Amino acid sequence: MPAEPSAPAETLLDVRNLSVSFRSEKGVIRIIEDISFSVGAREILSIVGESGSGKSITSLAVMRLITDPNAIIEGSIIYKGRDLLKLDPREMRDLRGRDIAMIFQDPMTAMTPVYTIGWQIEEQIRAHQKLSRRAARARAVELLGEMGIPAPARAATRYPHQLSGGMRQRAMIAMALSCNPSLLIADEPTTALDVTVQAQILELIQRLRRDFGSSVILITHDMGVVGTISDRVMVMYAGTVVERGPKPMVLAQPSHPYTLGLLRSIPPMHGERPFRLPSIPGSPPAPTARPAGCPFQPRCDFRFEPCGNRPPLFRHGAQEVACFLAADHLPDWDHERAIRAPGAAA
Amino acid sequence: MSGTRPTMLHAASVTKRFRVGSRFRTGGVQIVHALTDVSLDVFPGETVGLVGESGCGKSTLGRCLLRLYSIDDGRIAFQGKDITNLSQRELRPLRAEMQMVFQDPYSSLNPRRRVGDLIAEPLRVHGKRSEADVQNRLRELMELVNLSPDFLQRFPHEFSGGQRQRIGIARAIAMSPRLVVADEPVSALDVSVQAQIVNLFMDLQQKLGLTYVFIAHDLSVVRQIATRTAVMYLGGIVEIGDTDTVLHSPAHPYTAALISAVPEPDPHGNIRARTILRGEPPSPTNPPSGCRFHTRCPIAQERCGVEVPVLRPLDPGRRVACHFPLQSGEVAGHG
Ligand SMILES: Nc1ncnc2c1ncn2[C@@H]1O[C@H](COP(=O)(O)OP(=O)(O)O)[C@@H](O)[C@H]1O
Ligand code: SF4
Ligand code: SF4
Ligand SMILES: [Mg+2]
């Protein structure tokens, strides 16, 4: 089974037919509905979506960090030729931290409040590498410095709560990078940060790829962040992939009505100010209230007869779109608007 | 700077400090200099955007403007009336005319009360209205914020974030205020919903002739909604002027850096193309001497660490607090 058309030649991670569901009193709730994607070597893949789209659950599934006994995970997650879903917990623990690392929106998720930053990074290093405590400490301080933390030797002696949000984020990244992971999964790493600090963190992530040759899965709700550092974009909505392709293509020619709507609802920083911002009506559905057929249907200005069915991912060159408008070719929005959505804000 | 134009709100040299910590804890009592010498005029019918990074004092300023906080120094006048030293009881009759909308509509709404009661509360407390009148007004408000009147019987948790913000807005405009201070009202919302709420603010302004102070950390949202924009850094306004002037040809190096850091959904975007400001804002418990931005400013000179730059007119419609303001088109610091 070939990877998606836009994937780079050398594949590091290949997720096939992943579904995640939870058993509950109200029956089985499907959060992720049969998605497939891959990440190439040295690639930065952005996964974009709003709340409830399933982007965080996807990454937690890859890390095997879903511990809820009511979770049902199906499919395969092939990393460097091995199916992560088939590894025993010890093998997985070994891989996590050494080979695949994850950073979160809230750094405290990955840190312990009662130990110093330096100690936590040291432990991380020593868990995977044979190094003396002294050498590990030196490496920890070096990493903190590389992350742009001033006076790194002193910062290493601090507890997480003694650092600002931006500094904690850097310390967590230092910890995640301490073993030169091949894959970094970053879940909304800059959402809680100010734009100037966000720019610094994005630059760090970019450097990680350049200096260590790592691959990155960057999870975000922010198309601006996508525009700033990704190679490819995968847009998720209601637990499905709705569009995917190289960043320049998806941003220049968004081809799913949801991607189009997301991009158009961002107020521009240049040029004409729209009198009204184009917006998407309604809000993203909760996993328990996902509509039948095309999941975007209730909010879509373009829906037509076929939309009562679930659209497959149609491929056109390097772009893939799960929308019946793209059945034969990528949609021409002026044309579609004229024939299907005369009322839609231009 | 008000000239002869009447102001909706006039704030002159407002200073606000908070005491934090305790005599009995490590670090002892510290003073947070949340606002230092902040002056701002808000004119009827306009929207003043307040931008800046977290902790720079936007929320504090918003609350001081409405006298939800007392101030340590300076003067605040609402529609010409000095409200600097009014007690909360003396302020009560004015509350109907100046209202606040918060970032997280959920935490500002009592979860156990029905939406109808939440919105009607200010009407019942302040107004001497009959119940029939209150019900009429409720229906009117629901229509203004585009919510179905059926929702009045429901509870806040049954609503999405965007709907809850509509409820928060309905509550704020219930008494027909003149001035609304909105503190990050779209920051917690999904992107696809933000635009709806920004549009709602703009519609309501047109229909009701509202005046806004709109606080946001997102520059593109402020560009969309604000007629004038004030940029804050570490407790002070560093630049203020017409939104287009400030955002298209920033004169303060901090404004320029802030704009450069805004990520855009550009198909050919690249982090390396940006001017990246180093470090983080210093602590407001111990702000730097002279220009508060001098520790991070790419063009700082010796004078900047010594002499406080005052906010002074640079060109028509703009004031800047910098000894060496940028010429138009110039970008602070290269790469
Ligand atoms: N009630 C308070 N007590 C103590 N410090 C406060 C209080 N409110 C705000 N501050 C401090 O004042 C400064 C300005 O905060 P704030 O006005 O909330 O900034 P912004 O809204 O721009 O993020 C910050 O350092 C903040 O921690
Ligand atoms: S399949 Fe139909 S409803 Fe779904 S996004 Fe396309 S046009 Fe809209
Ligand atoms: S006064 Fe000096 S330090 Fe401050 S912004 Fe202007 S040039 Fe920079
Ligand atoms: Mg605030």
Coordinates of C-alpha atoms in Angstrom, one line a residue, chain B residues 51-216:
Chain B
V51 CA -2.3 44.9 22.3
G52 CA 0.8 43.6 24.0
E53 CA 2.1 40.4 25.5
S54 CA 0.7 38.7 28.6
G55 CA 1.5 40.6 31.8
C56 CA 2.0 43.9 30.1
G57 CA -1.0 45.4 31.9
K58 CA -3.9 45.2 29.4
S59 CA -6.4 43.6 31.7
T60 CA -5.3 45.8 34.6
L61 CA -5.8 48.9 32.4
G62 CA -9.2 47.7 31.3
R63 CA -10.3 47.2 34.9
C64 CA -8.9 50.5 36.0
L65 CA -10.7 52.3 33.2
L66 CA -14.0 51.0 34.5
R67 CA -12.9 51.6 38.0
L68 CA -13.3 47.9 38.8
Y69 CA -10.0 48.6 40.5
S70 CA -9.0 51.7 42.5
I71 CA -5.9 53.4 41.1
D72 CA -2.8 54.6 42.9
D73 CA -2.3 57.8 41.0
G74 CA -3.8 59.6 38.0
R75 CA -7.3 60.5 37.1
I76 CA -10.1 58.9 35.2
A77 CA -13.2 60.6 33.8
F78 CA -16.2 59.0 32.2
Q79 CA -18.2 61.2 29.9
G80 CA -16.6 64.2 31.5
K81 CA -17.4 63.1 35.1
D82 CA -14.4 62.5 37.4
I83 CA -14.8 58.9 38.7
T84 CA -11.3 58.6 40.1
N85 CA -12.3 58.5 43.7
L86 CA -15.9 57.3 43.6
S87 CA -16.7 54.4 45.9
Q88 CA -18.2 51.3 44.3
R89 CA -21.6 52.3 45.7
E90 CA -21.3 55.8 44.1
L91 CA -20.2 54.0 40.9
R92 CA -23.3 51.8 40.8
P93 CA -25.6 54.1 38.8
L94 CA -22.8 54.5 36.2
R95 CA -22.3 50.7 35.9
A96 CA -25.2 50.5 33.5
E97 CA -23.3 52.7 31.1
M98 CA -19.9 51.0 31.2
Q99 CA -19.6 47.2 31.0
M100 CA -17.0 44.5 30.6
V101 CA -16.9 41.4 28.5
F102 CA -14.5 38.7 29.6
Q103 CA -12.3 36.1 27.8
D104 CA -13.8 33.1 29.3
P105 CA -17.5 33.4 29.2
Y106 CA -18.0 30.2 31.1
S107 CA -16.2 31.2 34.2
S108 CA -18.1 34.5 34.3
L109 CA -21.5 32.8 34.1
N110 CA -23.0 31.1 37.1
P111 CA -23.5 27.4 35.9
R112 CA -26.5 26.8 38.0
R113 CA -28.6 29.6 36.7
R114 CA -30.6 29.6 33.5
V115 CA -29.4 31.8 30.6
G116 CA -32.5 33.9 30.9
D117 CA -31.9 34.7 34.5
L118 CA -28.2 35.4 33.9
I119 CA -28.9 37.9 31.2
A120 CA -31.9 39.4 33.1
E121 CA -29.9 39.9 36.3
P122 CA -28.6 43.4 35.5
L123 CA -32.1 44.4 34.3
R124 CA -33.7 43.2 37.5
V125 CA -31.0 44.7 39.8
H126 CA -30.7 48.1 38.2
G127 CA -33.9 48.7 36.3
K128 CA -37.3 49.4 37.7
R129 CA -38.9 47.2 35.0
S130 CA -42.0 45.1 35.1
E131 CA -41.5 41.4 34.5
A132 CA -43.2 41.7 31.1
D133 CA -40.7 44.4 30.2
V134 CA -37.8 42.3 31.3
Q135 CA -39.1 39.4 29.1
N136 CA -39.4 41.7 26.1
R137 CA -36.0 43.0 26.6
L138 CA -34.6 39.5 26.9
R139 CA -36.1 38.5 23.5
E140 CA -34.7 41.6 22.0
L141 CA -31.2 40.9 23.4
M142 CA -31.3 37.3 22.1
E143 CA -32.1 38.6 18.7
L144 CA -29.3 41.1 18.8
V145 CA -26.7 38.4 19.6
N146 CA -28.2 35.9 17.2
L147 CA -29.4 33.3 19.6
S148 CA -32.7 31.5 19.6
P149 CA -35.1 32.7 22.4
D150 CA -35.6 29.0 23.3
F151 CA -32.1 29.1 24.8
L152 CA -33.3 31.3 27.6
Q153 CA -34.5 28.3 29.5
R154 CA -31.2 26.4 29.3
F155 CA -28.1 26.3 31.3
P156 CA -24.6 27.6 30.3
H157 CA -23.0 24.2 30.0
E158 CA -25.4 23.2 27.2
F159 CA -23.7 25.8 24.9
S160 CA -20.6 25.9 22.8
G161 CA -17.8 28.5 23.5
G162 CA -19.1 30.8 20.8
Q163 CA -22.7 30.7 22.1
R164 CA -21.5 31.3 25.6
Q165 CA -19.6 34.4 24.5
R166 CA -22.9 35.6 22.8
I167 CA -24.6 35.1 26.2
G168 CA -21.8 37.1 27.9
I169 CA -22.2 39.9 25.4
A170 CA -26.1 39.9 25.7
R171 CA -25.6 40.3 29.5
A172 CA -23.1 43.1 29.0
I173 CA -25.4 45.1 26.6
A174 CA -28.6 44.4 28.6
M175 CA -28.6 47.9 30.2
S176 CA -27.7 49.7 27.0
P177 CA -24.2 50.7 28.0
R178 CA -22.3 53.4 26.1
L179 CA -18.8 51.9 26.7
V180 CA -17.8 48.2 26.6
V181 CA -14.4 47.0 27.6
A182 CA -13.8 43.6 26.1
D183 CA -10.9 41.7 27.6
E184 CA -9.7 39.1 25.1
P185 CA -13.2 38.1 24.2
V186 CA -12.3 35.8 21.2
S187 CA -8.9 34.4 22.5
A188 CA -10.4 31.2 23.9
L189 CA -12.6 30.4 20.9
D190 CA -12.0 28.0 18.0
V191 CA -10.7 29.9 15.0
S192 CA -13.8 29.2 12.9
V193 CA -15.9 30.8 15.7
Q194 CA -13.7 33.8 16.4
A195 CA -14.7 35.5 13.2
Q196 CA -18.4 35.2 14.0
I197 CA -17.8 36.9 17.4
V198 CA -15.6 39.6 15.9
N199 CA -18.4 40.3 13.3
L200 CA -21.0 40.4 16.1
F201 CA -19.0 43.1 18.0
M202 CA -18.8 45.1 14.8
D203 CA -22.5 44.7 14.1
L204 CA -23.5 45.7 17.6
Q205 CA -21.3 48.8 17.4
Q206 CA -23.2 49.9 14.3
K207 CA -26.6 49.1 15.6
L208 CA -26.2 50.4 19.1
G209 CA -23.5 53.1 18.7
L210 CA -21.2 51.5 21.2
T211 CA -17.7 52.6 22.1
Y212 CA -15.2 49.8 22.6
V213 CA -11.9 49.2 24.3
F214 CA -10.9 45.9 22.8
I215 CA -8.1 44.0 24.4
A216 CA -6.4 41.3 22.4

